[in-house]
C-alpha positions as CSV (number, residue, x, y, z in Angstrom):
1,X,-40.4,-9.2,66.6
2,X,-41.6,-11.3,63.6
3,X,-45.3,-12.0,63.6
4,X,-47.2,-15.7,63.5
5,X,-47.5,-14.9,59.6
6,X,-43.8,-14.3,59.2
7,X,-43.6,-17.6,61.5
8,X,-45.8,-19.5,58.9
9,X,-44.1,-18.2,56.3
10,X,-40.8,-19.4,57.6
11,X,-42.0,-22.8,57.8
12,X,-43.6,-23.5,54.7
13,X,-40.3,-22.2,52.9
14,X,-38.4,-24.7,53.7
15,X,-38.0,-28.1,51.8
16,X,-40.8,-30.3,52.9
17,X,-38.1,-32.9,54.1
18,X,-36.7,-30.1,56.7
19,X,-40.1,-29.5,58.1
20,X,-40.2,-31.0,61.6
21,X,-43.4,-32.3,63.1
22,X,-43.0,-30.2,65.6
23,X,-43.1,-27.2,63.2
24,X,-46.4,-28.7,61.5
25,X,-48.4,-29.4,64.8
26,X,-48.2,-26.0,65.8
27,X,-49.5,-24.4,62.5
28,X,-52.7,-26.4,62.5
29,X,-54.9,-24.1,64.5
30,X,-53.7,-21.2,62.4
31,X,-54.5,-22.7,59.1
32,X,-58.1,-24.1,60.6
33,X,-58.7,-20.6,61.1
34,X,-57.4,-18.9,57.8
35,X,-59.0,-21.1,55.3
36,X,-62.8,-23.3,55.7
37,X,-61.1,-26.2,53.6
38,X,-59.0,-27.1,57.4
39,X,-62.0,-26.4,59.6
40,X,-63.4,-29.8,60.1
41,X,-60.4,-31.9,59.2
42,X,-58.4,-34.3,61.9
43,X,-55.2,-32.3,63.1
44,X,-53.1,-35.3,61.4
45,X,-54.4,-34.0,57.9
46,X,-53.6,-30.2,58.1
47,X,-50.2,-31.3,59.4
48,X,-49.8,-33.5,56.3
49,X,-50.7,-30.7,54.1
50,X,-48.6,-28.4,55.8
51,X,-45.8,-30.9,56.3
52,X,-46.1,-31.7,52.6
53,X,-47.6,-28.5,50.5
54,X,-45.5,-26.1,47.9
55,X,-45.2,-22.3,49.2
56,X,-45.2,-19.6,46.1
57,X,-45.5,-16.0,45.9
58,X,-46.2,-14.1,43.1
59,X,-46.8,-10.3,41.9
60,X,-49.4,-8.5,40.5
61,X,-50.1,-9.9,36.5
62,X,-48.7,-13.0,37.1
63,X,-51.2,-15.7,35.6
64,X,-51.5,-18.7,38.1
65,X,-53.8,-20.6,35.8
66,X,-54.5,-20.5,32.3
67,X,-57.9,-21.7,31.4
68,X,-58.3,-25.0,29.0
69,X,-55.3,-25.9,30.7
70,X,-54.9,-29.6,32.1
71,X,-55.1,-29.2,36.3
72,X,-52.8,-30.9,38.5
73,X,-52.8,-28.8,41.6
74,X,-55.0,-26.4,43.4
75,X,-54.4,-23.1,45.2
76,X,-55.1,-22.3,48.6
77,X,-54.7,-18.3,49.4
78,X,-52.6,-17.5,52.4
79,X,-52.3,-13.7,51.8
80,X,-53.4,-11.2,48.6
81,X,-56.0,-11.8,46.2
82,X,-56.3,-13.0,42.8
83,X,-59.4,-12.3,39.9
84,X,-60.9,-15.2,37.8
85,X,-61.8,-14.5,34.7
86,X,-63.7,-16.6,32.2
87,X,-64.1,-16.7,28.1
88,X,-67.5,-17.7,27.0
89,X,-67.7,-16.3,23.5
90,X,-65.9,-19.1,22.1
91,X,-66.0,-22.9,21.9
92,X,-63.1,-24.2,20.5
93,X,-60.2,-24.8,23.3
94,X,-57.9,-24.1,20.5
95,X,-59.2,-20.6,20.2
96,X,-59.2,-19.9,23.6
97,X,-55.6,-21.3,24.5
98,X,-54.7,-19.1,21.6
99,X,-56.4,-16.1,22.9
100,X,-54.4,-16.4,26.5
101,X,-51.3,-16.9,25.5
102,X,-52.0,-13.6,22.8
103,X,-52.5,-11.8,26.3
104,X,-49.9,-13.3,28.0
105,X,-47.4,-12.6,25.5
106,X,-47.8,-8.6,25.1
107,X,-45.2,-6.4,27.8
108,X,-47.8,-5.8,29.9
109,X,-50.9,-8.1,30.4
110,X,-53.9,-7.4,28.4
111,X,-56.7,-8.9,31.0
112,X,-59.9,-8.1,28.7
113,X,-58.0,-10.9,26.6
114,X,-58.4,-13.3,29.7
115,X,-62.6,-12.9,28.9
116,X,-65.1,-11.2,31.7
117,X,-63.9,-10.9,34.9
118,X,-66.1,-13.0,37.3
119,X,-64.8,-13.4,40.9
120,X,-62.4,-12.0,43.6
121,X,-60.9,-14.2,45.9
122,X,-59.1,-13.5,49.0
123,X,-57.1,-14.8,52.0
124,X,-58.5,-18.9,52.6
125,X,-60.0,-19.3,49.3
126,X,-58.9,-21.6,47.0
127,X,-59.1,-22.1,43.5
128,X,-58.1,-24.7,40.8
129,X,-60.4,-27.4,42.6
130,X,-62.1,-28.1,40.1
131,X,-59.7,-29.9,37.8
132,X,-59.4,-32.6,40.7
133,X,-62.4,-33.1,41.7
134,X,-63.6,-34.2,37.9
135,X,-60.8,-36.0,35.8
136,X,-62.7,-35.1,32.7
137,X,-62.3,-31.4,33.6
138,X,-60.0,-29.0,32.5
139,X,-59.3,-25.4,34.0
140,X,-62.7,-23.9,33.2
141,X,-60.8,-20.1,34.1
142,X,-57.6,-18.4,34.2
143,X,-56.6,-17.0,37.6
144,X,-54.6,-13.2,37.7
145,X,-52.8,-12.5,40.5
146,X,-54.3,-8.6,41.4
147,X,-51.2,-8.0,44.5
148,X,-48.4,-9.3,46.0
149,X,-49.7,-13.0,46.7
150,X,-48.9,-16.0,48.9
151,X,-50.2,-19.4,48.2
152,X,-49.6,-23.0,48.7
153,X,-49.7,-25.2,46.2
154,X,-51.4,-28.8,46.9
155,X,-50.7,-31.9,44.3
156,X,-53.2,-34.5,43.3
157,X,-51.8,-37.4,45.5
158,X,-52.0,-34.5,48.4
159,X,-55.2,-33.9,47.3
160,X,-56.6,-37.2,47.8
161,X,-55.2,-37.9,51.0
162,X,-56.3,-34.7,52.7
163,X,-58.7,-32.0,51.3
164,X,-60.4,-34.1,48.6
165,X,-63.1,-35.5,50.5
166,X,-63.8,-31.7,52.1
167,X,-64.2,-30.4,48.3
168,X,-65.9,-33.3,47.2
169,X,-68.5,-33.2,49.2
170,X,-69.2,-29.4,49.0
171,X,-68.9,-30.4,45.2
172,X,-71.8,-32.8,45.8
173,X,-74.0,-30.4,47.6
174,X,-73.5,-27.3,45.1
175,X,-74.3,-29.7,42.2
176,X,-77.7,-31.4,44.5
177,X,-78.9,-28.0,44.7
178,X,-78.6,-26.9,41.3
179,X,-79.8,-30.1,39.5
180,X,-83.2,-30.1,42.6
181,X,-84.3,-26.5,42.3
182,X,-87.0,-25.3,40.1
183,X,-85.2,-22.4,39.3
184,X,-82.9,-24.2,37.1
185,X,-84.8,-27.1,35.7
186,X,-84.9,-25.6,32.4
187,X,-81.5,-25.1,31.5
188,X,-79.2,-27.5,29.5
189,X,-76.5,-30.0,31.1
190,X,-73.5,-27.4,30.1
191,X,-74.8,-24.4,31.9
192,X,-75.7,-26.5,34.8
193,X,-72.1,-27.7,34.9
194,X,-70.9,-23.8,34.7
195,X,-73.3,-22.8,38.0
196,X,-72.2,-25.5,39.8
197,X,-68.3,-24.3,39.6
198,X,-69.4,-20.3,39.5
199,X,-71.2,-21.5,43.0
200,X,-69.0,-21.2,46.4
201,X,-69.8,-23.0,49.2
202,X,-69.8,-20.5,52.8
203,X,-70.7,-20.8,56.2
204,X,-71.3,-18.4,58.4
205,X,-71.6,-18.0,62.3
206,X,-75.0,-16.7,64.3
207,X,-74.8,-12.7,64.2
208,X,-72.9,-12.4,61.2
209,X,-73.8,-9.3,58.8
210,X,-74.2,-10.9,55.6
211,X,-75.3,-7.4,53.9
212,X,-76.2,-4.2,55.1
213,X,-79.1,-2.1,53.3
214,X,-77.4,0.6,50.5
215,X,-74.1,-1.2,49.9
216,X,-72.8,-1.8,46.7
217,X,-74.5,-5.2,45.3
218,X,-71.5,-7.7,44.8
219,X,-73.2,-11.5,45.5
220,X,-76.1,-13.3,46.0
221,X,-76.6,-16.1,48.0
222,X,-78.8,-18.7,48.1
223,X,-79.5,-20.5,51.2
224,X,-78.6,-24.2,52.1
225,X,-79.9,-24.2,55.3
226,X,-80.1,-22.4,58.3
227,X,-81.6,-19.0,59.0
228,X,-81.2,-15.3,58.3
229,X,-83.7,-12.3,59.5
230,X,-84.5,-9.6,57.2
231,X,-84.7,-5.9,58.7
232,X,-85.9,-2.7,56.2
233,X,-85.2,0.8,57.2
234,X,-88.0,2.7,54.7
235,X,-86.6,6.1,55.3
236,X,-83.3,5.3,53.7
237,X,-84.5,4.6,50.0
238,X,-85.6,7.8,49.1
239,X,-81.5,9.3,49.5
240,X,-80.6,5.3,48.5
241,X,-82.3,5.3,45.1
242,X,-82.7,8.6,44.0
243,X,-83.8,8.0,40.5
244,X,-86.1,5.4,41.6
245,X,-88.0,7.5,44.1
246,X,-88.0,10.3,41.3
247,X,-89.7,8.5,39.3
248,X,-91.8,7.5,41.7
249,X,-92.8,10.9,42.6
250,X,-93.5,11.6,38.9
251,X,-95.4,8.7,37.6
252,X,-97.0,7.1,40.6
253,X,-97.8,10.0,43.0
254,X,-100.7,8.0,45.0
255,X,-98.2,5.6,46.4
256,X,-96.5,8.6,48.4
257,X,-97.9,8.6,51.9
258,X,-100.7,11.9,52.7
259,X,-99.4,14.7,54.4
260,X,-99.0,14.1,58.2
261,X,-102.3,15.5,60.5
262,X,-100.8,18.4,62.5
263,X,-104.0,17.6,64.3
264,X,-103.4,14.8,66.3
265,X,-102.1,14.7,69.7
266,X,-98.3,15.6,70.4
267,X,-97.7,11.7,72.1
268,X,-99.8,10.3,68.9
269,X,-97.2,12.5,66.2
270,X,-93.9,11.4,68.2
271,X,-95.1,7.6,68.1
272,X,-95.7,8.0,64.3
273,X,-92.3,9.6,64.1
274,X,-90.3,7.2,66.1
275,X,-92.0,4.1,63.7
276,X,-90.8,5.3,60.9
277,X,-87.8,6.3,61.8
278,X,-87.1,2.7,63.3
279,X,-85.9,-0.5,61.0
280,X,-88.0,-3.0,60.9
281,X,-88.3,-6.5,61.2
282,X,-89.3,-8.6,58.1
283,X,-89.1,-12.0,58.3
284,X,-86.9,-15.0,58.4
285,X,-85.4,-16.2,55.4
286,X,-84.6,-20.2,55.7
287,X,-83.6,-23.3,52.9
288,X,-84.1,-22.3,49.2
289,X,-84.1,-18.4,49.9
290,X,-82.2,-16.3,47.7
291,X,-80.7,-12.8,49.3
292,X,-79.5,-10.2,46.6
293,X,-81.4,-11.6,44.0
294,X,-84.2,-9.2,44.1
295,X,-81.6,-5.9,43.4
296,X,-80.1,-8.1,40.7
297,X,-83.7,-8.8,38.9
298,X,-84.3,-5.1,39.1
299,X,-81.3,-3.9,38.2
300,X,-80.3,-2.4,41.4
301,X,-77.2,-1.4,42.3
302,X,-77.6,-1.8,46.1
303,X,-79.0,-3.9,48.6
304,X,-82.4,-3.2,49.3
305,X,-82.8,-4.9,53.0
306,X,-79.8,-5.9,55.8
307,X,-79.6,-9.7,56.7
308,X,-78.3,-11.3,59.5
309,X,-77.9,-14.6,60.1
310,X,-79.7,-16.3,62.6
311,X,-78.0,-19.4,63.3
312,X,-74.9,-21.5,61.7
313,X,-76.1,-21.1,58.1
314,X,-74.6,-22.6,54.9
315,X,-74.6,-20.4,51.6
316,X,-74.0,-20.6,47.9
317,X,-72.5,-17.5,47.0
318,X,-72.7,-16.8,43.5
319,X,-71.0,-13.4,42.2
320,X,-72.5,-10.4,40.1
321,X,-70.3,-11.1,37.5
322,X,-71.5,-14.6,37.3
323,X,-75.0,-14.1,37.5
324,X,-74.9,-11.7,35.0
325,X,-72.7,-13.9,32.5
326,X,-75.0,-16.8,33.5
327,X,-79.1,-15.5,34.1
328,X,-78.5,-12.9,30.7
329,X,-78.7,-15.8,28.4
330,X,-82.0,-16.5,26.9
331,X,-82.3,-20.1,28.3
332,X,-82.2,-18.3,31.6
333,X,-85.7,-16.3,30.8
334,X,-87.9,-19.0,32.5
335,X,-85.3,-18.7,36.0
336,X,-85.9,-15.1,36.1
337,X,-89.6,-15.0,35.5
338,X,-90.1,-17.4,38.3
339,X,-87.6,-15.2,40.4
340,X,-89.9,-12.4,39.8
341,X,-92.9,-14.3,41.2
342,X,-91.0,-15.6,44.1
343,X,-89.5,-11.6,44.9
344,X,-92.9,-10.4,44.0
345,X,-94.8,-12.9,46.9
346,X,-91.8,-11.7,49.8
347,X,-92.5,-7.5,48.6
348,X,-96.2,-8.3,49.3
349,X,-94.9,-9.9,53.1
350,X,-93.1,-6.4,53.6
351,X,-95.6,-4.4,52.5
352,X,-98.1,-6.2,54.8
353,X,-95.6,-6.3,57.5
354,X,-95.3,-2.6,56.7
355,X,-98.6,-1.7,56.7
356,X,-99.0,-3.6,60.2
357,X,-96.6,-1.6,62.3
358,X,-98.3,1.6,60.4
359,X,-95.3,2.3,57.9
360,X,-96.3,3.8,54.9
361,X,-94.3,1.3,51.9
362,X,-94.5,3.3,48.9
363,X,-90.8,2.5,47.6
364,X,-91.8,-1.3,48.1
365,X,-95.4,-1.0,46.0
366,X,-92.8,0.6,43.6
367,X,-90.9,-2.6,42.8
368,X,-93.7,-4.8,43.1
369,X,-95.0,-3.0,40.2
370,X,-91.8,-3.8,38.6
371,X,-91.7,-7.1,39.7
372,X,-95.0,-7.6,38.3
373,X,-95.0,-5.9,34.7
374,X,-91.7,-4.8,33.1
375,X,-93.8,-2.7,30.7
376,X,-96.2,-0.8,33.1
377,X,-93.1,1.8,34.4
378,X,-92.3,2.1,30.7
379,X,-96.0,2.8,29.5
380,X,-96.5,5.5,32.0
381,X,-93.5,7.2,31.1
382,X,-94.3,7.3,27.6
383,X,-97.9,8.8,28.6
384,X,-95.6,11.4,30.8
385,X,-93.6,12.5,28.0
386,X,-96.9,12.5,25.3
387,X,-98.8,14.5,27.6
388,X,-95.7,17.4,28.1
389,X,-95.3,17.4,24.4
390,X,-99.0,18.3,24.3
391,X,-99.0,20.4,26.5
392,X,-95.8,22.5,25.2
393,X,-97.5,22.6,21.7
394,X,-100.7,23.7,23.4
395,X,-98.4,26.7,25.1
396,X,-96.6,27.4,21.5
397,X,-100.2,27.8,19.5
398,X,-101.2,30.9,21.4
399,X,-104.7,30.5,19.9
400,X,-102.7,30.0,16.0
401,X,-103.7,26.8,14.2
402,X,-100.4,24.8,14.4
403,X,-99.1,22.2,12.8
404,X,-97.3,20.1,14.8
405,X,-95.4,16.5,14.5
406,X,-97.9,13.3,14.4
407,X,-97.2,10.7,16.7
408,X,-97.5,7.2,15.6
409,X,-101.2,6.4,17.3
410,X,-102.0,10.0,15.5
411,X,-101.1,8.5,12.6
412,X,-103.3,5.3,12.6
413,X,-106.5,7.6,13.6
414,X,-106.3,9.9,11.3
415,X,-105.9,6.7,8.6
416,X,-108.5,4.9,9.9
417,X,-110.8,8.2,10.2
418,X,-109.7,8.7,6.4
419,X,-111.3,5.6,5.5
420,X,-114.5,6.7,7.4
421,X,-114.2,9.6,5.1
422,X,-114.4,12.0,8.8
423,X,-112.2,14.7,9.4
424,X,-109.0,14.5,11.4
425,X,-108.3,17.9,13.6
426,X,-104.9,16.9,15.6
427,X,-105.9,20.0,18.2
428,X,-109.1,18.5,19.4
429,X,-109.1,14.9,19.4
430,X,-107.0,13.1,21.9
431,X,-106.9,9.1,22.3
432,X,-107.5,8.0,26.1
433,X,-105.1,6.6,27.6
434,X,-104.9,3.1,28.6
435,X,-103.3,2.9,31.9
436,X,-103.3,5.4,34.5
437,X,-101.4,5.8,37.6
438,X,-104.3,5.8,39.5
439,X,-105.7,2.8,37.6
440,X,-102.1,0.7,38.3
441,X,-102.3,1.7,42.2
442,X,-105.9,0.2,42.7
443,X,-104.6,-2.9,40.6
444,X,-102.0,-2.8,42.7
445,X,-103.9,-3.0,45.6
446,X,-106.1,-5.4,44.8
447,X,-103.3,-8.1,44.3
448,X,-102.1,-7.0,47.8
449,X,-105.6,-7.8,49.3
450,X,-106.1,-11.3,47.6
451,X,-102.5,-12.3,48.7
452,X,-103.4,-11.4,52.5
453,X,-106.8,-13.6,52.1
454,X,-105.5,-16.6,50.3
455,X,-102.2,-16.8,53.1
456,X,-104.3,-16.4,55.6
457,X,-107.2,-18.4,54.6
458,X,-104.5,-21.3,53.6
459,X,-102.8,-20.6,57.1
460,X,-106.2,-21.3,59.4
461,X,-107.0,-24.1,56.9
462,X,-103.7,-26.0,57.9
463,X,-103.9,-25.0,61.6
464,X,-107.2,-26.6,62.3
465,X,-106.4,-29.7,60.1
466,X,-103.1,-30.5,62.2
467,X,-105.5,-29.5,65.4
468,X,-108.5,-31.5,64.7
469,X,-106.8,-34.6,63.2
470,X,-104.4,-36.5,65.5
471,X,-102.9,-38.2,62.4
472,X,-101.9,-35.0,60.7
473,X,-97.9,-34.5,59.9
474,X,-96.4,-31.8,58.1
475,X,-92.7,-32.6,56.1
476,X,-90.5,-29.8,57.2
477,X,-89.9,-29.2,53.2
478,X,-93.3,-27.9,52.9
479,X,-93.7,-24.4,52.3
480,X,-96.3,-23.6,55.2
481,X,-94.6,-25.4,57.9
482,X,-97.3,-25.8,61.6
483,X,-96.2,-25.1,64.6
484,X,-96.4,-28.7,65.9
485,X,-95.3,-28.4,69.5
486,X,-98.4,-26.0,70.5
487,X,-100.4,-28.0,68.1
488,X,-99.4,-31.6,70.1
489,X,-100.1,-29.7,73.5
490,X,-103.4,-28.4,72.8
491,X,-104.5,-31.6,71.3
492,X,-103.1,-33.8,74.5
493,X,-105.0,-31.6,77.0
494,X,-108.1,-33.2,78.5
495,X,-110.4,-30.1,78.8
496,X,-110.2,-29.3,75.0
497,X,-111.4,-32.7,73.8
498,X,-114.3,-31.6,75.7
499,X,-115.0,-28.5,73.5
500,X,-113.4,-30.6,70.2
501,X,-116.5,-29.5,68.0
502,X,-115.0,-28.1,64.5
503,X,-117.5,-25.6,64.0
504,X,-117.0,-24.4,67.4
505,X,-113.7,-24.0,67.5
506,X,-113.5,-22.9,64.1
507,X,-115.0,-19.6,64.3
508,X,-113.3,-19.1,68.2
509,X,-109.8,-19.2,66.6
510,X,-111.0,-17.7,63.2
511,X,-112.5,-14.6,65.1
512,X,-109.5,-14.4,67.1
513,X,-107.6,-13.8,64.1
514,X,-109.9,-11.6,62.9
515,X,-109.9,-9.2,65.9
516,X,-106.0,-9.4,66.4
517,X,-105.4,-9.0,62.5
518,X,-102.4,-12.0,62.3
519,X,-102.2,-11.7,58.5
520,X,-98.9,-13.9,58.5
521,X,-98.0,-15.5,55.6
522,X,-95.6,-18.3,56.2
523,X,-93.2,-20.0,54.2
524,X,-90.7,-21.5,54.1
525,X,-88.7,-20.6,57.4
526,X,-90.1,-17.5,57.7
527,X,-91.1,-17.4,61.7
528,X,-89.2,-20.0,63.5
529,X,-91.4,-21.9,66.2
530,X,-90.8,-19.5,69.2
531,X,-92.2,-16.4,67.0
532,X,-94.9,-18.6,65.6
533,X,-95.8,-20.0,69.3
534,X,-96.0,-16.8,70.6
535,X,-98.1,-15.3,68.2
536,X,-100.9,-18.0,68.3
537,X,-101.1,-18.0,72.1
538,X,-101.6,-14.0,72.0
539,X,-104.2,-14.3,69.7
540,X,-105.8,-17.5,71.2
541,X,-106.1,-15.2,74.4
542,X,-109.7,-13.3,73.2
543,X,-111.0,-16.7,71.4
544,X,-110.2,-18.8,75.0
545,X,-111.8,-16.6,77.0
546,X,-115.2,-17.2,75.1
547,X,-115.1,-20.3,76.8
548,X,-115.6,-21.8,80.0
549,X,-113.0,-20.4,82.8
550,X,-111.1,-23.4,82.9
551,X,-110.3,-23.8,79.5
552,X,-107.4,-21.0,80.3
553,X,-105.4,-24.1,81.6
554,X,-104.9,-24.6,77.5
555,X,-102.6,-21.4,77.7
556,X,-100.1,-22.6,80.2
């Protein structure tokens, strides 16, 4: 019994004039499904495209497009998958054209002749848009066919009549976001251009798994809007990363957590257990966030934290191969120095939330030391190594004057000590060091203590301005959004304008947050409104009840 793809297939092989209407009608829910491009267009459209569109198949090797090429038809994927690959080393279209057809030419097809590979793409993805959309643009990459492929082919007068308004407008957005964010302010009008067509556009459904914690690193995505929570499991990165955590072990030993008490009681151990042995909950990453980007900073080759999203969420999906042929250039330095202060601000939240539930974070205190100063990994290992070369010349003198190999700051003392006209013994006088692990951990810590008092000092700052001022609104682009809704209904009821004295209320709410420890830092979308709600009436509950009984009406 043939199956709805062999059915499809059947249809779209025919000449486009043999195609009944019939035929086409009954396709359209199938292609809305296999490809995004359909999803919002009339039913009239698809059938058009499907009444009108070109089927091809092609095998593995077979070059679909050819970049510098002039476009005059895009690709939509019905079954296989093709790679893109790009060539960025040279300028000239001449040289490039020259290049492709070199690699085209040869028995077999020499792909490292095609330039870096840079994308995958699958069933429902297109390619070759881009040539449409701009008339000034050319194919900007050449297109392999990796398997057995199906595709339809859709012309320019197609185009305009059908999808072209769906990839214009998600041509629009991708190119909004790029020339907007701060991230990429600095870079020139040609690399710009290159993001914007490296960028796809995705959407995905509430619940969706958009990475899972120790897979293999293949995109990043930045977020258009919507929502996506952000769950750690802290046990897994010492058998995810197991350089890292060697390392770790080796040069930073105070970040490991102490020995567990074998005194405390048996409910007190199991509860201990059981929370670190549970994933937790982060935050919520909303508009602007970037997921992946922290591994691909650092270097990482897997996903440090699951996401999932939260609602219908729009993405920019950029892939590894693109970010590394885009973000290595030097014009890119400035992009990832601010990426490492935004990554370094959302490791401080997890370490706080860590440190909340009573999780030791030591793997997280690890990369914000990264995160923070390339060099200060690198400095300790050098001390490491100096200090077991000491110590193996130490064990090879056996009380025997030896003379062993300088090192380069040996060098400059015993120079400078020359010119001081005192004596240089290589045995006895040793150069402190500058940094030590224990001195980085305390620096460390200290950064971690001022970020938790200036979020939260900037959080009840904000709170009592939107409270005590009737005329206070917050844009929902700021980065410390209020909770307006409990904010409104506190200010409407009539008992609290009783008690509406700012000093008073003040230090209620601020010891309240004192005594129930919300060290919350929001931005962007990290809490929606129901967490943040929640949280503020919980720890409202001990600063209410220093008032009068019937100020507990505020509660409800």
């Amino acid at each position: 019994m043939p199956s709805l793809y062999d059915k499809v297939v059947s249809v779209i092989e025919k000449d486009p004039e043999n195609r009944t209407d019939f035929e086409c009608q009954e396709l359209v829910y199938w292609f809305r499904l296999k490809s995004a491009v359909f999803a919002n267009l009339k039913a009239e459209i698809v059938a058009d495209v499907i009444r009108h569109c070109s089927f091809i198949r092609r095998k593995r090797d077979d070059v679909i497009i050819k970049q510098g090429d002039v476009g005059d038809s895009l690709y939509i994927i019905l079954k296989g998958q093709v790679s893109i690959h790009v060539i960025q080393e040279k300028e000239n279209e001449k040289d490039i054209k020259a290049q492709i057809d070199r690699a085209c030419g040869r028995v077999e097809l020499d792909r490292d002749l095609l330039g870096q590979h840079v994308w995958i793409a699958g069933d429902g993805k297109t390619v070759g848009e881009i040539a449409l959309i701009k008339e000034e643009y050319t194919r900007t990459a050449s297109v392999v066919v990796d398997e057995d492929t199906d595709l339809i082919s859709v012309d320019k007068s197609l185009y305009i009549r059908s999808v072209g308004t769906v990839l214009e407008e998600e041509y629009r957005r991708k190119n909004h976001f790029v020339e907007t964010s701060q991230l990429f302010a600095t870079w020139a009008t040609k690399q710009k251009k290159q993001l914007v067509i490296s960028l796809k556009m995705e959407r995905h459904q509430y619940g969706t798994r958009l990475t899972r914690q120790g897979h293999a690193i293949d995109y990043l995505y930045f977020i258009l809007s919507g929502e996506s929570e952000v769950v750690i499991d802290h046990r897994s990165y010492k058998d995810q990363y197991h350089e890292q955590w060697s390392e770790l072990e080796s040069l930073l030993p105070g970040l490991l957590p102490p020995a567990t008490d074998l005194k405390c009681y048996p409910h007190d151990f199991l509860r201990q257990r059981r929370s670190v042995h549970k994933p937790k909950q982060m935050c919520l990453l909303g508009s602007n966030e970037i997921i992946g980007g922290l591994e691909a900073v650092l270097g990482l080759g897997t996903y440090v934290e699951s996401t999932t999203v939260c609602k219908d969420t729009d993405f920019l999906v950029l892939s590894k191969g693109n970010y590394q042929r885009l973000f290595g250039k030097k014009s890119a330095t400035q992009t990832i120095d601010l990426m490492r202060k935004i990554f370094t601000s959302r490791i401080y939240l997890y370490i706080h939330r860590s440190s909340i539930a009573h999780v030791p974070s030591p793997f997280l205190k690890y990369l914000a030391l990264r995160l923070m100063n390339t060099d200060t990994i690198k400095d300790l290992k050098a001390q490491s190594k100096r200090a077991a070369e000491r110590a193996s010349d130490k064990s090879r003198s056996n009380g025997m004057t030896v003379c062993r190999r300088l090192h380069y700051d040996d060098k400059d003392v015993e120079r400078v000590m020359k010119k001081m006209h005192m004596q240089y013994v290589t045995n006895v006088i040793q150069m402190p060091d500058l940094e030590t692990s224990e001195r980085i951990i305390e620096h460390l810590e200290d950064r971690l203590h001022q970020w938790v008092v200036m979020n939260n000092s900037k959080f009840v700052s904000r709170f009592l301005h939107s409270l005590l001022n009737p005329k206070a609104s917050f844009d929902s682009n700021e980065k410390n959004r209020m909770p307006n809704k409990i904010v409104v209904r506190l200010r409407e009821t009539r008992l609290f304008q009783r008690y509406i004295h700012v000093i008073a209320i003040s230090e209620i709410i601020l010891t309240s947050f004192k005594i129930h420890k919300l060290q919350t830092h929001f931005f962007h979308d990290t809490f929606n409104c129901r967490k943040i709600r929640n949280t503020l009436l919980n720890s409202f509950t001990f600063g209410i009840s220093l008032l009068p009984t019937s100020m507990n009406q505020i509660r409800h």
